[in-house]
XYZ file of C-alpha atoms in Angstrom:
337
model
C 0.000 0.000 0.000
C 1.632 3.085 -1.056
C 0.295 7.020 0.605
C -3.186 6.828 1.930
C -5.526 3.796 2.452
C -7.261 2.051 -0.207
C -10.651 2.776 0.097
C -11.719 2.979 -3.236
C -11.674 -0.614 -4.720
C -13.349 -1.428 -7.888
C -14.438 -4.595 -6.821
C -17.581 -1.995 -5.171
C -18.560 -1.182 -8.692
C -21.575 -2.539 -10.017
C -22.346 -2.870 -13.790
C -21.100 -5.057 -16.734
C -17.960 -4.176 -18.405
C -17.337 -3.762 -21.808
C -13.978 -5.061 -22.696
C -11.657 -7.998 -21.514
C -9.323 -6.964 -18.205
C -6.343 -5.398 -19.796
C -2.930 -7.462 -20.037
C -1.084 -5.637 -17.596
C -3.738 -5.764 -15.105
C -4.543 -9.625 -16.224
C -5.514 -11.295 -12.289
C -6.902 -7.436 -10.878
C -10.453 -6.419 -11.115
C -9.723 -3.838 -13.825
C -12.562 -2.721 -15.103
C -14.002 -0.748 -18.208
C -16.270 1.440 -20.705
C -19.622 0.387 -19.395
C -22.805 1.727 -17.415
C -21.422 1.699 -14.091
C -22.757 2.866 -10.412
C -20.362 3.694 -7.812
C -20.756 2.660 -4.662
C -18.447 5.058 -2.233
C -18.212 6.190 1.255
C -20.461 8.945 1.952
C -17.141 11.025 3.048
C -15.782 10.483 -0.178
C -19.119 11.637 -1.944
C -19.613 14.756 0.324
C -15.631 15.467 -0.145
C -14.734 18.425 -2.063
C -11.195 20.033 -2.949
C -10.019 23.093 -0.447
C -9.078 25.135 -3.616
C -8.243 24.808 -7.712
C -6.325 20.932 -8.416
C -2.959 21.346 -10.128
C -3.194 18.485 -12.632
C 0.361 17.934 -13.969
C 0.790 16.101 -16.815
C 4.355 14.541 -17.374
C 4.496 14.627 -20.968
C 4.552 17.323 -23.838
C 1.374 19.346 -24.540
C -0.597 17.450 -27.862
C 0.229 13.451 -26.617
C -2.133 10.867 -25.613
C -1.519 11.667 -21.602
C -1.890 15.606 -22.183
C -4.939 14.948 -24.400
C -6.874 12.591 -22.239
C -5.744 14.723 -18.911
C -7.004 18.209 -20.271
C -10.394 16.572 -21.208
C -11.089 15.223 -18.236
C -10.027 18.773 -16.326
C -12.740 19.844 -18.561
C -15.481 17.468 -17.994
C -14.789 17.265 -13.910
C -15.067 21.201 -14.076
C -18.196 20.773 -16.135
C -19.887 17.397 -13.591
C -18.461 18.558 -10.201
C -17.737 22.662 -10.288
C -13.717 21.942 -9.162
C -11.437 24.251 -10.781
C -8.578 22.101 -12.225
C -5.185 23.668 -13.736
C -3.485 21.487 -16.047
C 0.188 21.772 -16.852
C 3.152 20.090 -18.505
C 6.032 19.054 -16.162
C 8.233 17.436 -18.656
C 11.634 15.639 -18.155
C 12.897 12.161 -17.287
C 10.439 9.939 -18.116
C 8.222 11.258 -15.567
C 10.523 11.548 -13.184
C 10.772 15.613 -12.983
C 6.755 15.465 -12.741
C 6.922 13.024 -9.917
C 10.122 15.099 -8.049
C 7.189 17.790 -8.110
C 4.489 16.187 -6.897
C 6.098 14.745 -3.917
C 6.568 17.980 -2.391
C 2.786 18.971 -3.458
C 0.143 19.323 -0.619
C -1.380 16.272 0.051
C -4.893 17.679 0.373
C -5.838 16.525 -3.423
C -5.532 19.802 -4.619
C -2.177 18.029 -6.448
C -2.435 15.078 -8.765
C -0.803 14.037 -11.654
C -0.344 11.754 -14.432
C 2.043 9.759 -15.592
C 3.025 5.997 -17.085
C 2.728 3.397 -14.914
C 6.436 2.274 -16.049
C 7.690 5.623 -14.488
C 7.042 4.401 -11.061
C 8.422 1.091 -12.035
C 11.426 0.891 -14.647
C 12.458 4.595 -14.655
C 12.538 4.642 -10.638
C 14.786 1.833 -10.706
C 17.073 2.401 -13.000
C 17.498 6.770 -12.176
C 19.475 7.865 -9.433
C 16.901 9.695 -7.628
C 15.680 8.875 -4.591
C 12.101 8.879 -5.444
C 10.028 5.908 -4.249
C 6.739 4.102 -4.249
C 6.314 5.495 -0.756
C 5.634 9.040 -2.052
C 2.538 8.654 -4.083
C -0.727 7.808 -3.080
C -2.323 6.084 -6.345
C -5.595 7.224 -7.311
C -6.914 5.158 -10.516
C -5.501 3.874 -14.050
C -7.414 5.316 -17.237
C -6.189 3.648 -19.725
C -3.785 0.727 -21.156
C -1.249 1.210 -23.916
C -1.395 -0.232 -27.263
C 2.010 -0.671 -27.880
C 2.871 -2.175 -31.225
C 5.910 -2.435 -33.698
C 4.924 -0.103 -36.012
C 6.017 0.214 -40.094
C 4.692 1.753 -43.070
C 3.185 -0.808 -45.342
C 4.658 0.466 -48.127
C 7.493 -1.102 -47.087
C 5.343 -4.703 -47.758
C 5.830 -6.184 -44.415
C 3.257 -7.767 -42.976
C 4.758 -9.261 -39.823
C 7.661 -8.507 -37.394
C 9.327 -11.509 -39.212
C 9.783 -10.109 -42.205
C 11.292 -7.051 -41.061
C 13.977 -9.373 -38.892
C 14.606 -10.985 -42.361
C 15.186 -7.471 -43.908
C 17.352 -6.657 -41.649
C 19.433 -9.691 -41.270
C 19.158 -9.514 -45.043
C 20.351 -5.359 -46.065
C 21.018 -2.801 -43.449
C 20.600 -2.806 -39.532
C 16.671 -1.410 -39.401
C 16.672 2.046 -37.863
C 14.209 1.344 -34.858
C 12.394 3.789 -32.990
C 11.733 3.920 -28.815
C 10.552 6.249 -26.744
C 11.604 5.088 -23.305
C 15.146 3.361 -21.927
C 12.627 0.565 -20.791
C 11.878 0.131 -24.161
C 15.090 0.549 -25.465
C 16.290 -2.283 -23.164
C 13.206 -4.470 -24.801
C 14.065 -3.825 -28.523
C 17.421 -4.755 -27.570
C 16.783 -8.219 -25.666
C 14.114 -8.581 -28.871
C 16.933 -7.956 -31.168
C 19.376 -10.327 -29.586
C 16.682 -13.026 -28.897
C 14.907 -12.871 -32.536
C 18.355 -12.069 -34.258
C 17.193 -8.942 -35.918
C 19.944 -6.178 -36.569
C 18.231 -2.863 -34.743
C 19.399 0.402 -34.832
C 18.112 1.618 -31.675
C 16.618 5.179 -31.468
C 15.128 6.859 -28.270
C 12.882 9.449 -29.250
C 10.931 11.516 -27.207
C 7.161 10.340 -26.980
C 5.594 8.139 -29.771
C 4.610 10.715 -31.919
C 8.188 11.512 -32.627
C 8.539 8.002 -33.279
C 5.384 8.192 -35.634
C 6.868 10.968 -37.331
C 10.092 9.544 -38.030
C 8.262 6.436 -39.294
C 6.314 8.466 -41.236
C 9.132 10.616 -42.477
C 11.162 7.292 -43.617
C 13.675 8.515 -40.858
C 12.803 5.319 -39.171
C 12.513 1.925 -40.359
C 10.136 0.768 -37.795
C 9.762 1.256 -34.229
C 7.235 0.873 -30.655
C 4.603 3.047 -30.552
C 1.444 2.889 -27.593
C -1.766 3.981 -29.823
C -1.392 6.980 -31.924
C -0.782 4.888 -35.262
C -4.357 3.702 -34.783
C -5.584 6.069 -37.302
C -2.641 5.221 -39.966
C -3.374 1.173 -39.144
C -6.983 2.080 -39.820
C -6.132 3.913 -43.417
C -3.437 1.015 -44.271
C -0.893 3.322 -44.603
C 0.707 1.780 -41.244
C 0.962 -1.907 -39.942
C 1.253 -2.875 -36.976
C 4.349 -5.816 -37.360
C 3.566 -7.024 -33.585
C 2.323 -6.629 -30.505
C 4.711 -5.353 -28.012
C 2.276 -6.496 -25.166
C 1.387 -10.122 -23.838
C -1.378 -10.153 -25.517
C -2.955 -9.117 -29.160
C -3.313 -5.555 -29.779
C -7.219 -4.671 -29.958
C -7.087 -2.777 -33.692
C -4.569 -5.705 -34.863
C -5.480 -9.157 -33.341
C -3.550 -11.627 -35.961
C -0.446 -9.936 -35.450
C 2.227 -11.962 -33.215
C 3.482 -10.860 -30.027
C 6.995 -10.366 -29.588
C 6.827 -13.231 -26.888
C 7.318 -15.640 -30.158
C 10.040 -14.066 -31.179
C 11.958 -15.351 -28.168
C 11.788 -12.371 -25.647
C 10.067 -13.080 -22.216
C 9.411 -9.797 -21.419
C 6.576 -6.822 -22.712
C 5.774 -3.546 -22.824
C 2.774 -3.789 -20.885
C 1.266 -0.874 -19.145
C -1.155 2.321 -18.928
C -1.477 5.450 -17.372
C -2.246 6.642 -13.823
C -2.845 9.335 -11.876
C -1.176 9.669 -8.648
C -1.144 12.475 -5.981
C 1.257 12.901 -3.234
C 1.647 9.925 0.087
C -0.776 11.285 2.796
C -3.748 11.972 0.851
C -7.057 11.572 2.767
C -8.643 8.090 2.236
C -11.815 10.410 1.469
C -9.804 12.536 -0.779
C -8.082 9.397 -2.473
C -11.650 7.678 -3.003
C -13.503 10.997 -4.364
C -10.942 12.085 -6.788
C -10.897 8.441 -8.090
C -14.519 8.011 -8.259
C -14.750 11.174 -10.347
C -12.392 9.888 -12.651
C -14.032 7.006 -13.138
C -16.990 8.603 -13.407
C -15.968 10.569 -16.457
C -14.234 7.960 -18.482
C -16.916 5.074 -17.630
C -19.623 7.166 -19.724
C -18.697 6.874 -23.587
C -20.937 10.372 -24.272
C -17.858 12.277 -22.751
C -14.886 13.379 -24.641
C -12.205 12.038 -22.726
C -14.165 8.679 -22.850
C -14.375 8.911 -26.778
C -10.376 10.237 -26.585
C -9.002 6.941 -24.656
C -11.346 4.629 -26.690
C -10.120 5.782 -30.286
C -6.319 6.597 -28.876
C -6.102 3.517 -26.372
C -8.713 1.156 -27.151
C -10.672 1.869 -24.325
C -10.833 3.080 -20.579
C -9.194 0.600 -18.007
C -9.609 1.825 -14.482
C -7.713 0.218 -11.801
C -7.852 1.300 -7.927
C -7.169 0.731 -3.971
C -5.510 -2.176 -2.937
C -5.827 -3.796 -6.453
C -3.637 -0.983 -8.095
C -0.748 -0.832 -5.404
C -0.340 -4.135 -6.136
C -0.363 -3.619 -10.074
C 2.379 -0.709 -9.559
C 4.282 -2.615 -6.742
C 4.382 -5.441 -9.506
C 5.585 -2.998 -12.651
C 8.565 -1.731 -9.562
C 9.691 -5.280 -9.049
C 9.648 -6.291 -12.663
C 12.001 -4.066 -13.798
C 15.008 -5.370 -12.251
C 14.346 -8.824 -14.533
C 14.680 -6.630 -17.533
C 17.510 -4.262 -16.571
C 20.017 -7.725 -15.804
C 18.996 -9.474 -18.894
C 19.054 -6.068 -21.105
C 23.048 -5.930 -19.158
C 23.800 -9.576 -19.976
């Protein structure tokens, strides 16, 4: 348990959910998209930020987190009267986002967002001294669709024939936009045999954009190729996740291409340790709220970027992170081997 109590647990919810749990919550009572009631704490429902939330986002204005954060600013001003206040806080994978919310006010009049693999990989491998034992973790709102992304003009239809290109010409130029996933498209490269290039970039629509460009031979990207998959004009090679991307089910995971690890995760919003149990369960609830009713924009956002809402909370999601922190050793030592 990480902050403040977990009051708020999912498991309260009642309704029918409208897509399978996510892979990286696989075992959790994630839940999503659907008609759902909350059942909460009458604290929690009579609780009320003491002044405007600072909602820092901790990635560049115009990505998927900055999109999906400022829309649901919007629609809890419009549902619940709080005055929220996005902004960016940019730098280190997260990291210079969470540095800043640690020393926030713990009185939910701070929260932020961030990927779930900051508190996990980029914790563990930087040299701050940030820990899980700062946050207080409010809910998930959505999972990543990462895939290995080319243009099809290229004519590849699977990751395999892209390793065969590249064993076959030139090293592929392969685009990342996180050391965790530059560690993976290494260990794929050595397991599968495929000669990579490895670029970090920073965000996945760089990594689009090089793609796009021809800068970039292929490379991971979490959702925003969606609408280029959907034209043809994109392919998605694999599924970096352990299990089939939603907008490209035949394609193979990279988990048959020899590497036993994945880029499963999702986004979260966090706020600093201490946080009320009340405050922890209302600001989570009203989340939920907003991206569990598919008339909303930030509902419509996740489902077209992300392939739908996944909300994870309480006990279930301290687990989910305290999982993502231990994992990332196993990849750091094989990605050093």
């Amino acid at each position: 348990m990480f902050g403040s109590g977990s009051m708020f647990n999912m498991g309260s919810l009642q309704g029918v959910v409208k897509r399978s749990v996510a892979p990286w919550a696989r075992g959790l009572r994630a839940l999503v998209l659907g008609a759902v009631a909350f059942a909460a704490p009458a604290t929690a429902a009579e609780w009320s930020p003491p002044g405007p939330i600072q909602m820092m986002i901790a990635y560049r204005a115009g990505g998927g987190a900055d999109t999906q954060a400022r829309l649901i600013a919007e629609e809890l001003e419009n549902r619940r009267g709080w005055k929220l206040i996005p902004e960016n806080v940019t730098g280190q994978g997260g990291l210079a986002m969470a540095a800043k919310l640690r020393k926030a006010p713990a009185d939910g009049t701070a929260i932020g967002i961030v990927a779930i693999e900051t508190l996990g990989y980029n914790m563990r491998a930087s040299n701050s001294d940030l820990t899980l034992d700062d946050f207080t973790m409010l809910t998930t709102t959505a999972g990543f669709q990462m895939g290995i992304v080319a243009q099809s003009a290229r004519g590849w239809k699977t990751l395999a024939d892209a390793i065969d290109a590249s064993r076959d010409d030139k090293p592929l130029r392969f685009g990342v936009m996180s050391p965790k996933l530059a560690d993976l498209a290494y260990v794929l490269g050595r397991e599968s045999g495929a000669r990579l290039n490895i670029v970090e970039l920073p965000g996945g629509r760089a990594v689009l954009d090089g793609i796009i460009a021809g800068d970039l031979d292929a490379g991971m990207i979490a959702g925003v190729q969606s609408s280029g998959v959907a034209s043809g004009d994109l392919v998605n090679l694999a599924s970096a996740m352990s299990e089939p991307l939603v907008q490209s089910p035949e394609a193979p995971l990279i988990g048959e291409f020899g590497v036993p690890f994945n880029a499963d995760g999702g986004f979260i919003f966090v706020a600093p340790a201490g946080l009320p149990d009340e405050a922890r369960t209302a600001l989570a609830q009203a989340i939920g709220e907003v991206l569990s009713d598919p008339a909303t924009k930030p509902a419509a956002f996740v489902e077209r970027a992300f392939g739908g809402a996944v909300l994870t909370t309480g006990e279930e999601l301290d687990t989910l992170v305290r999982k993502a922190w231990d994992d990332a050793d196993a990849l750091m030592t094989s990605a050093s081997d």
